[in-house]
PDB file of C-alpha atoms in Angstrom:
ATOM      1  CA  MET A   1     109.052  56.308  81.298  1.00 66.00           C
ATOM      2  CA  ILE A   2     107.335  58.628  78.912  1.00 79.00           C
ATOM      3  CA  GLU A   3     109.485  59.467  75.557  1.00 90.00           C
ATOM      4  CA  TYR A   4     110.731  62.781  75.409  1.00 95.00           C
ATOM      5  CA  THR A   5     112.616  64.859  72.873  1.00 97.00           C
ATOM      6  CA  ILE A   6     115.207  67.619  73.939  1.00 97.00           C
ATOM      7  CA  PRO A   7     113.483  70.736  73.349  1.00 97.00           C
ATOM      8  CA  THR A   8     115.424  73.561  71.220  1.00 97.00           C
ATOM      9  CA  LYS A   9     115.068  75.498  73.996  1.00 97.00           C
ATOM     10  CA  LEU A  10     113.924  75.674  77.395  1.00 98.00           C
ATOM     11  CA  LEU A  11     113.518  79.067  78.793  1.00 98.00           C
ATOM     12  CA  SER A  12     110.639  81.065  77.073  1.00 95.00           C
ATOM     13  CA  GLY A  13     109.975  84.418  76.606  1.00 92.00           C
ATOM     14  CA  GLY A  14     108.352  86.927  78.627  1.00 74.00           C
ATOM     15  CA  ASN A  15     105.495  87.072  76.743  1.00 71.00           C
ATOM     16  CA  SER A  16     104.435  83.712  77.339  1.00 59.00           C
ATOM     17  CA  ASN A  17     102.950  84.943  80.266  1.00 61.00           C
ATOM     18  CA  ALA A  18     100.260  87.557  80.827  1.00 59.00           C
ATOM     19  CA  LYS A  19     102.151  88.572  84.043  1.00 60.00           C
ATOM     20  CA  THR A  20     105.670  88.697  82.682  1.00 60.00           C
ATOM     21  CA  ASP A  21     105.023  90.709  79.415  1.00 61.00           C
ATOM     22  CA  LYS A  22     103.865  93.342  81.304  1.00 68.00           C
ATOM     23  CA  ASN A  23     107.495  93.711  82.975  1.00 75.00           C
ATOM     24  CA  GLU A  24     109.740  96.420  82.385  1.00 85.00           C
ATOM     25  CA  LEU A  25     112.919  93.903  82.386  1.00 92.00           C
ATOM     26  CA  GLU A  26     113.239  91.838  79.843  1.00 95.00           C
ATOM     27  CA  THR A  27     112.641  88.562  80.757  1.00 96.00           C
ATOM     28  CA  TYR A  28     112.696  84.748  80.525  1.00 97.00           C
ATOM     29  CA  ILE A  29     110.908  81.695  81.940  1.00 96.00           C
ATOM     30  CA  LEU A  30     111.542  78.178  82.472  1.00 97.00           C
ATOM     31  CA  TYR A  31     107.968  76.014  82.543  1.00 96.00           C
ATOM     32  CA  LEU A  32     107.504  72.686  83.899  1.00 96.00           C
ATOM     33  CA  ALA A  33     104.497  70.178  84.448  1.00 94.00           C
ATOM     34  CA  PRO A  34     103.965  71.336  88.507  1.00 93.00           C
ATOM     35  CA  HIS A  35     103.568  68.987  91.345  1.00 88.00           C
ATOM     36  CA  LYS A  36     103.641  64.910  90.534  1.00 91.00           C
ATOM     37  CA  GLN A  37     102.580  65.388  87.015  1.00 90.00           C
ATOM     38  CA  ASN A  38     105.442  63.255  85.147  1.00 93.00           C
ATOM     39  CA  SER A  39     105.658  59.746  84.479  1.00 95.00           C
ATOM     40  CA  LYS A  40     107.689  59.420  88.030  1.00 95.00           C
ATOM     41  CA  LYS A  41     105.177  60.972  90.017  1.00 95.00           C
ATOM     42  CA  ILE A  42     108.430  63.067  91.199  1.00 95.00           C
ATOM     43  CA  ASN A  43     107.387  65.956  93.300  1.00 95.00           C
ATOM     44  CA  LEU A  44     108.268  69.262  91.876  1.00 96.00           C
ATOM     45  CA  CYS A  45     106.108  71.855  94.440  1.00 96.00           C
ATOM     46  CA  PRO A  46     106.980  69.568  97.372  1.00 94.00           C
ATOM     47  CA  LYS A  47     105.027  71.903  99.394  1.00 93.00           C
ATOM     48  CA  ALA A  48     102.023  72.637  97.578  1.00 87.00           C
ATOM     49  CA  SER A  49      98.617  72.021  99.861  1.00 89.00           C
ATOM     50  CA  LYS A  50      95.689  70.594  98.504  1.00 85.00           C
ATOM     51  CA  GLY A  51      93.993  74.491  97.865  1.00 81.00           C
ATOM     52  CA  CYS A  52      97.300  75.298  96.121  1.00 85.00           C
ATOM     53  CA  ALA A  53      97.219  72.180  93.869  1.00 78.00           C
ATOM     54  CA  LYS A  54      93.729  72.996  92.925  1.00 76.00           C
ATOM     55  CA  ALA A  55      93.969  76.126  92.008  1.00 74.00           C
ATOM     56  CA  CYS A  56      97.298  75.755  90.528  1.00 70.00           C
ATOM     57  CA  LEU A  57      97.167  77.919  86.894  1.00 55.00           C
ATOM     58  CA  PHE A  58      99.318  75.761  84.973  1.00 53.00           C
ATOM     59  CA  SER A  59      96.569  75.604  82.517  1.00 47.00           C
ATOM     60  CA  ALA A  60      95.650  78.840  83.036  1.00 48.00           C
ATOM     61  CA  GLY A  61      96.490  81.499  79.837  1.00 47.00           C
ATOM     62  CA  ARG A  62      98.684  79.882  77.237  1.00 49.00           C
ATOM     63  CA  GLY A  63      98.737  76.517  79.394  1.00 43.00           C
ATOM     64  CA  ARG A  64      95.598  75.661  78.297  1.00 50.00           C
ATOM     65  CA  PHE A  65      96.767  74.748  74.846  1.00 48.00           C
ATOM     66  CA  SER A  66      97.587  71.102  74.128  1.00 75.00           C
ATOM     67  CA  ASN A  67     100.532  72.177  72.303  1.00 84.00           C
ATOM     68  CA  VAL A  68     101.798  74.061  75.582  1.00 84.00           C
ATOM     69  CA  ILE A  69     100.986  71.722  78.129  1.00 88.00           C
ATOM     70  CA  LYS A  70     102.739  69.275  75.857  1.00 93.00           C
ATOM     71  CA  ALA A  71     105.838  71.132  75.626  1.00 94.00           C
ATOM     72  CA  ARG A  72     105.927  71.747  79.527  1.00 94.00           C
ATOM     73  CA  VAL A  73     105.579  68.298  80.236  1.00 95.00           C
ATOM     74  CA  ASN A  74     108.647  67.019  77.553  1.00 97.00           C
ATOM     75  CA  LYS A  75     110.661  69.207  79.380  1.00 98.00           C
ATOM     76  CA  THR A  76     109.470  67.444  82.607  1.00 97.00           C
ATOM     77  CA  GLU A  77     110.436  63.933  81.676  1.00 97.00           C
ATOM     78  CA  TYR A  78     113.514  65.996  80.232  1.00 98.00           C
ATOM     79  CA  TYR A  79     114.220  66.835  83.769  1.00 98.00           C
ATOM     80  CA  ILE A  80     113.243  63.843  85.806  1.00 97.00           C
ATOM     81  CA  ASN A  81     115.008  61.273  83.373  1.00 96.00           C
ATOM     82  CA  ASN A  82     118.105  63.183  82.733  1.00 97.00           C
ATOM     83  CA  LYS A  83     118.841  65.615  84.872  1.00 98.00           C
ATOM     84  CA  LYS A  84     122.345  66.624  84.486  1.00 98.00           C
ATOM     85  CA  LEU A  85     121.947  67.347  80.822  1.00 98.00           C
ATOM     86  CA  PHE A  86     119.053  69.643  81.731  1.00 98.00           C
ATOM     87  CA  ILE A  87     120.784  71.981  83.841  1.00 98.00           C
ATOM     88  CA  GLY A  88     124.262  72.011  81.468  1.00 98.00           C
ATOM     89  CA  GLN A  89     121.722  73.514  78.545  1.00 98.00           C
ATOM     90  CA  LEU A  90     119.710  75.590  81.370  1.00 98.00           C
ATOM     91  CA  ALA A  91     123.296  76.723  81.902  1.00 98.00           C
ATOM     92  CA  ILE A  92     124.080  77.492  78.488  1.00 98.00           C
ATOM     93  CA  GLU A  93     121.529  78.950  77.787  1.00 98.00           C
ATOM     94  CA  LEU A  94     121.330  81.754  81.162  1.00 98.00           C
ATOM     95  CA  LEU A  95     125.194  82.361  79.717  1.00 98.00           C
ATOM     96  CA  ILE A  96     124.066  83.298  76.555  1.00 98.00           C
ATOM     97  CA  ILE A  97     121.104  85.489  78.172  1.00 98.00           C
ATOM     98  CA  ALA A  98     124.266  86.993  80.616  1.00 98.00           C
ATOM     99  CA  ASP A  99     126.171  87.540  77.960  1.00 98.00           C
ATOM    100  CA  LYS A 100     123.221  89.588  76.027  1.00 98.00           C
ATOM    101  CA  ALA A 101     122.551  91.546  79.293  1.00 98.00           C
ATOM    102  CA  THR A 102     126.251  92.130  79.581  1.00 98.00           C
ATOM    103  CA  LYS A 103     126.753  93.472  75.642  1.00 98.00           C
ATOM    104  CA  GLN A 104     123.445  95.370  75.765  1.00 97.00           C
ATOM    105  CA  GLY A 105     124.464  97.139  78.900  1.00 97.00           C
ATOM    106  CA  LYS A 106     120.553  96.132  80.530  1.00 97.00           C
ATOM    107  CA  LYS A 107     119.182  94.415  83.345  1.00 97.00           C
ATOM    108  CA  ILE A 108     117.666  90.635  82.244  1.00 97.00           C
ATOM    109  CA  ALA A 109     115.132  89.010  84.651  1.00 97.00           C
ATOM    110  CA  VAL A 110     115.152  85.305  84.769  1.00 98.00           C
ATOM    111  CA  ARG A 111     112.271  83.238  86.437  1.00 97.00           C
ATOM    112  CA  LEU A 112     113.420  79.408  87.232  1.00 98.00           C
ATOM    113  CA  ASN A 113     110.242  78.282  88.195  1.00 97.00           C
ATOM    114  CA  GLY A 114     107.235  79.559  86.417  1.00 95.00           C
ATOM    115  CA  THR A 115     104.960  76.303  87.211  1.00 94.00           C
ATOM    116  CA  SER A 116     107.182  74.340  89.601  1.00 97.00           C
ATOM    117  CA  ASP A 117     109.508  74.780  92.749  1.00 97.00           C
ATOM    118  CA  VAL A 118     112.932  73.296  92.151  1.00 98.00           C
ATOM    119  CA  ASP A 119     116.094  74.819  93.530  1.00 98.00           C
ATOM    120  CA  PHE A 120     117.775  75.508  90.185  1.00 98.00           C
ATOM    121  CA  ILE A 121     120.467  77.183  91.521  1.00 98.00           C
ATOM    122  CA  TYR A 122     121.632  74.821  93.568  1.00 98.00           C
ATOM    123  CA  LEU A 123     121.367  72.346  90.855  1.00 98.00           C
ATOM    124  CA  LEU A 124     123.227  74.597  88.648  1.00 98.00           C
ATOM    125  CA  LYS A 125     125.964  75.065  90.773  1.00 98.00           C
ATOM    126  CA  LYS A 126     126.344  71.192  91.077  1.00 98.00           C
ATOM    127  CA  TYR A 127     125.378  69.829  87.811  1.00 97.00           C
ATOM    128  CA  GLY A 128     126.415  72.855  85.636  1.00 97.00           C
ATOM    129  CA  ASN A 129     129.609  74.235  87.806  1.00 97.00           C
ATOM    130  CA  LEU A 130     127.918  77.539  87.145  1.00 98.00           C
ATOM    131  CA  ASP A 131     127.074  79.891  90.500  1.00 98.00           C
ATOM    132  CA  VAL A 132     124.840  82.334  88.930  1.00 98.00           C
ATOM    133  CA  LEU A 133     124.852  84.581  92.370  1.00 98.00           C
ATOM    134  CA  ASN A 134     128.449  84.756  92.309  1.00 97.00           C
ATOM    135  CA  ASP A 135     129.688  84.630  88.765  1.00 98.00           C
ATOM    136  CA  LYS A 136     130.569  88.304  87.590  1.00 98.00           C
ATOM    137  CA  ARG A 137     129.291  87.301  84.249  1.00 98.00           C
ATOM    138  CA  PHE A 138     125.471  87.543  85.754  1.00 98.00           C
ATOM    139  CA  THR A 139     126.157  90.968  87.277  1.00 98.00           C
ATOM    140  CA  ASN A 140     122.699  92.224  84.730  1.00 98.00           C
ATOM    141  CA  VAL A 141     120.698  89.337  85.399  1.00 98.00           C
ATOM    142  CA  ILE A 142     118.028  89.281  88.180  1.00 97.00           C
ATOM    143  CA  PHE A 143     116.631  85.787  89.444  1.00 98.00           C
ATOM    144  CA  TYR A 144     113.042  85.784  91.226  1.00 97.00           C
ATOM    145  CA  ASP A 145     110.094  82.994  92.365  1.00 98.00           C
ATOM    146  CA  TYR A 146     107.447  82.780  94.256  1.00 97.00           C
ATOM    147  CA  THR A 147     108.479  79.735  96.470  1.00 98.00           C
ATOM    148  CA  ALA A 148     106.417  77.039  98.777  1.00 97.00           C
ATOM    149  CA  ILE A 149     109.590  76.472 100.641  1.00 98.00           C
ATOM    150  CA  LEU A 150     110.265  78.898 103.417  1.00 98.00           C
ATOM    151  CA  GLY A 151     114.592  77.044 103.938  1.00 98.00           C
ATOM    152  CA  LYS A 152     114.662  78.006 100.381  1.00 98.00           C
ATOM    153  CA  VAL A 153     113.735  82.087 101.383  1.00 98.00           C
ATOM    154  CA  LYS A 154     116.245  81.890 104.548  1.00 98.00           C
ATOM    155  CA  LYS A 155     119.124  80.111 101.996  1.00 98.00           C
ATOM    156  CA  TYR A 156     118.958  83.148  99.388  1.00 98.00           C
ATOM    157  CA  ILE A 157     117.419  85.841 101.098  1.00 97.00           C
ATOM    158  CA  GLY A 158     119.921  88.954 100.722  1.00 95.00           C
ATOM    159  CA  THR A 159     121.163  87.501  97.311  1.00 97.00           C
ATOM    160  CA  ASN A 160     120.584  88.541  93.806  1.00 97.00           C
ATOM    161  CA  TYR A 161     118.026  85.383  94.040  1.00 98.00           C
ATOM    162  CA  HIS A 162     114.494  87.247  94.731  1.00 98.00           C
ATOM    163  CA  LEU A 163     112.643  84.867  96.250  1.00 98.00           C
ATOM    164  CA  THR A 164     108.793  85.492  97.588  1.00 98.00           C
ATOM    165  CA  LEU A 165     107.258  83.096 100.200  1.00 98.00           C
ATOM    166  CA  SER A 166     103.655  82.005  98.752  1.00 97.00           C
ATOM    167  CA  ARG A 167     101.154  81.728 101.267  1.00 97.00           C
ATOM    168  CA  LYS A 168      99.285  78.990 101.382  1.00 96.00           C
ATOM    169  CA  GLU A 169      96.033  77.390 103.749  1.00 96.00           C
ATOM    170  CA  ASN A 170      98.241  75.529 105.952  1.00 96.00           C
ATOM    171  CA  ASN A 171     101.454  77.814 106.307  1.00 97.00           C
ATOM    172  CA  GLU A 172     101.108  80.384 108.330  1.00 96.00           C
ATOM    173  CA  LYS A 173     103.945  79.789 110.870  1.00 97.00           C
ATOM    174  CA  ASP A 174     105.927  80.163 107.412  1.00 98.00           C
ATOM    175  CA  VAL A 175     104.224  83.163 106.787  1.00 98.00           C
ATOM    176  CA  ASN A 176     104.737  85.177 109.378  1.00 98.00           C
ATOM    177  CA  GLU A 177     108.670  83.982 109.894  1.00 98.00           C
ATOM    178  CA  ALA A 178     109.124  85.094 106.402  1.00 98.00           C
ATOM    179  CA  LEU A 179     107.651  88.837 107.059  1.00 98.00           C
ATOM    180  CA  ASN A 180     109.589  88.637 110.213  1.00 97.00           C
ATOM    181  CA  LEU A 181     112.805  87.884 108.555  1.00 97.00           C
ATOM    182  CA  GLY A 182     112.113  90.807 106.040  1.00 98.00           C
ATOM    183  CA  ALA A 183     111.324  88.586 102.952  1.00 98.00           C
ATOM    184  CA  ASN A 184     107.817  88.653 100.776  1.00 98.00           C
ATOM    185  CA  VAL A 185     105.157  87.453 101.069  1.00 98.00           C
ATOM    186  CA  SER A 186     102.400  86.486  98.347  1.00 98.00           C
ATOM    187  CA  ILE A 187      98.194  86.153  99.153  1.00 97.00           C
ATOM    188  CA  VAL A 188      95.955  85.647  97.000  1.00 96.00           C
ATOM    189  CA  PHE A 189      93.325  87.627  97.563  1.00 96.00           C
ATOM    190  CA  LYS A 190      89.081  87.938  96.118  1.00 93.00           C
ATOM    191  CA  ASP A 191      86.968  90.462  95.882  1.00 91.00           C
ATOM    192  CA  GLY A 192      90.082  93.194  95.882  1.00 93.00           C
ATOM    193  CA  PHE A 193      93.281  94.211  98.371  1.00 96.00           C
ATOM    194  CA  PRO A 194      93.611  95.266 101.339  1.00 95.00           C
ATOM    195  CA  ASP A 195      95.997  98.073 101.775  1.00 96.00           C
ATOM    196  CA  ASN A 196      97.656  96.327 105.274  1.00 96.00           C
ATOM    197  CA  TYR A 197      98.071  92.497 106.256  1.00 95.00           C
ATOM    198  CA  LYS A 198      99.381  91.888 110.149  1.00 94.00           C
ATOM    199  CA  GLY A 199     100.537  95.360 109.335  1.00 96.00           C
ATOM    200  CA  TYR A 200     102.437  94.877 106.547  1.00 98.00           C
ATOM    201  CA  LYS A 201     101.958  97.196 102.886  1.00 98.00           C
ATOM    202  CA  VAL A 202     100.279  95.441 100.372  1.00 98.00           C
ATOM    203  CA  LYS A 203     101.478  95.551  97.162  1.00 97.00           C
ATOM    204  CA  ASP A 204      99.344  94.828  93.593  1.00 97.00           C
ATOM    205  CA  ALA A 205     101.487  92.044  92.250  1.00 96.00           C
ATOM    206  CA  ASP A 206      99.119  91.546  89.213  1.00 94.00           C
ATOM    207  CA  LYS A 207     100.502  94.694  87.601  1.00 92.00           C
ATOM    208  CA  SER A 208     104.049  93.264  86.897  1.00 90.00           C
ATOM    209  CA  ASP A 209     106.354  90.101  88.129  1.00 87.00           C
ATOM    210  CA  LEU A 210     109.237  92.532  89.191  1.00 91.00           C
ATOM    211  CA  VAL A 211     107.000  94.047  91.868  1.00 94.00           C
ATOM    212  CA  MET A 212     108.810  91.336  94.464  1.00 94.00           C
ATOM    213  CA  ILE A 213     111.857  92.191  92.927  1.00 95.00           C
ATOM    214  CA  ASN A 214     111.389  96.480  93.483  1.00 94.00           C
ATOM    215  CA  ASN A 215     110.261  95.744  97.114  1.00 96.00           C
ATOM    216  CA  LYS A 216     111.049  94.867 100.203  1.00 96.00           C
ATOM    217  CA  ASN A 217     109.202  92.769 103.325  1.00 98.00           C
ATOM    218  CA  VAL A 218     105.821  93.576 101.860  1.00 98.00           C
ATOM    219  CA  VAL A 219     102.916  91.236 100.966  1.00 98.00           C
ATOM    220  CA  LEU A 220     102.258  90.645  97.414  1.00 98.00           C
ATOM    221  CA  ALA A 221      99.034  90.740  95.984  1.00 97.00           C
ATOM    222  CA  LEU A 222      97.223  88.071  93.995  1.00 96.00           C
ATOM    223  CA  SER A 223      94.071  88.307  92.171  1.00 94.00           C
ATOM    224  CA  ALA A 224      92.027  84.679  92.782  1.00 91.00           C
ATOM    225  CA  LYS A 225      92.021  83.480  89.370  1.00 87.00           C
ATOM    226  CA  GLY A 226      89.998  80.680  87.354  1.00 82.00           C
ATOM    227  CA  LYS A 227      89.395  77.866  89.670  1.00 83.00           C
ATOM    228  CA  ALA A 228      91.282  79.876  92.651  1.00 86.00           C
ATOM    229  CA  LYS A 229      88.038  81.607  92.475  1.00 88.00           C
ATOM    230  CA  ASN A 230      86.007  79.528  94.025  1.00 89.00           C
ATOM    231  CA  ASP A 231      88.223  78.347  96.500  1.00 91.00           C
ATOM    232  CA  LYS A 232      86.948  76.897  99.947  1.00 91.00           C
ATOM    233  CA  SER A 233      90.047  75.649 100.980  1.00 94.00           C
ATOM    234  CA  GLY A 234      91.342  78.498 102.930  1.00 95.00           C
ATOM    235  CA  PHE A 235      94.058  79.139 100.237  1.00 95.00           C
ATOM    236  CA  VAL A 236      92.205  82.487  99.076  1.00 96.00           C
ATOM    237  CA  ILE A 237      91.915  84.761 101.256  1.00 96.00           C
ATOM    238  CA  ASP A 238      88.554  86.882 100.766  1.00 93.00           C
ATOM    239  CA  SER A 239      88.886  90.647 101.419  1.00 91.00           C
ATOM    240  CA  ASN A 240      85.885  91.459 103.036  1.00 85.00           C
ATOM    241  CA  LEU A 241      86.841  89.352 105.881  1.00 83.00           C
ATOM    242  CA  ILE A 242      89.851  90.882 107.113  1.00 82.00           C
TER     243      ILE A 242
END
């Protein structure tokens, strides 16, 4: 086990991410080390494909700085080694955010999986005794995430947890099912975005993280960044070939 310290805060402000910084709503986001980048090799992105793992933006933007990576790894070690305490702290931070939203009479957005794919909504209920989707204290808090797990999309569709299924090179069947259910699907493109994909309207999700909240049953287009620009797995779709 790698030694860890309990961080003062688990949630970062939206200005910690170039895209969430564009959000018109105040936003908080939780960053962990993705995939199996932890001492116990627990996969925090269980549906990550080879293309997705290779193109992961974990070390992009501010994540390229060693102190940021160290902080995210530390939080991950805290999570995998003391899950109950971690979730308890997360619950307290969320209650503070909910109280702030209520007092200021405004909406606040929360993304619990900035670089992971964990069902924190379930864990908060199980270990933190906090049902954020039905607790009236969270009326002004909006939860959203990208996920590669179709089961999560099905579980939370129609709730205050806005999930967008991430398209990968190996989950086209899940993509079709998610779109048929009325959910959003995100796709990484290179060389621009098409107007439509499989008959569904395409929206530019690089403009803001909240495009997924403001739109339903659309394709959220993301531009290839970093290593994804050289993807050969099929994770990235070439707009010129559509």
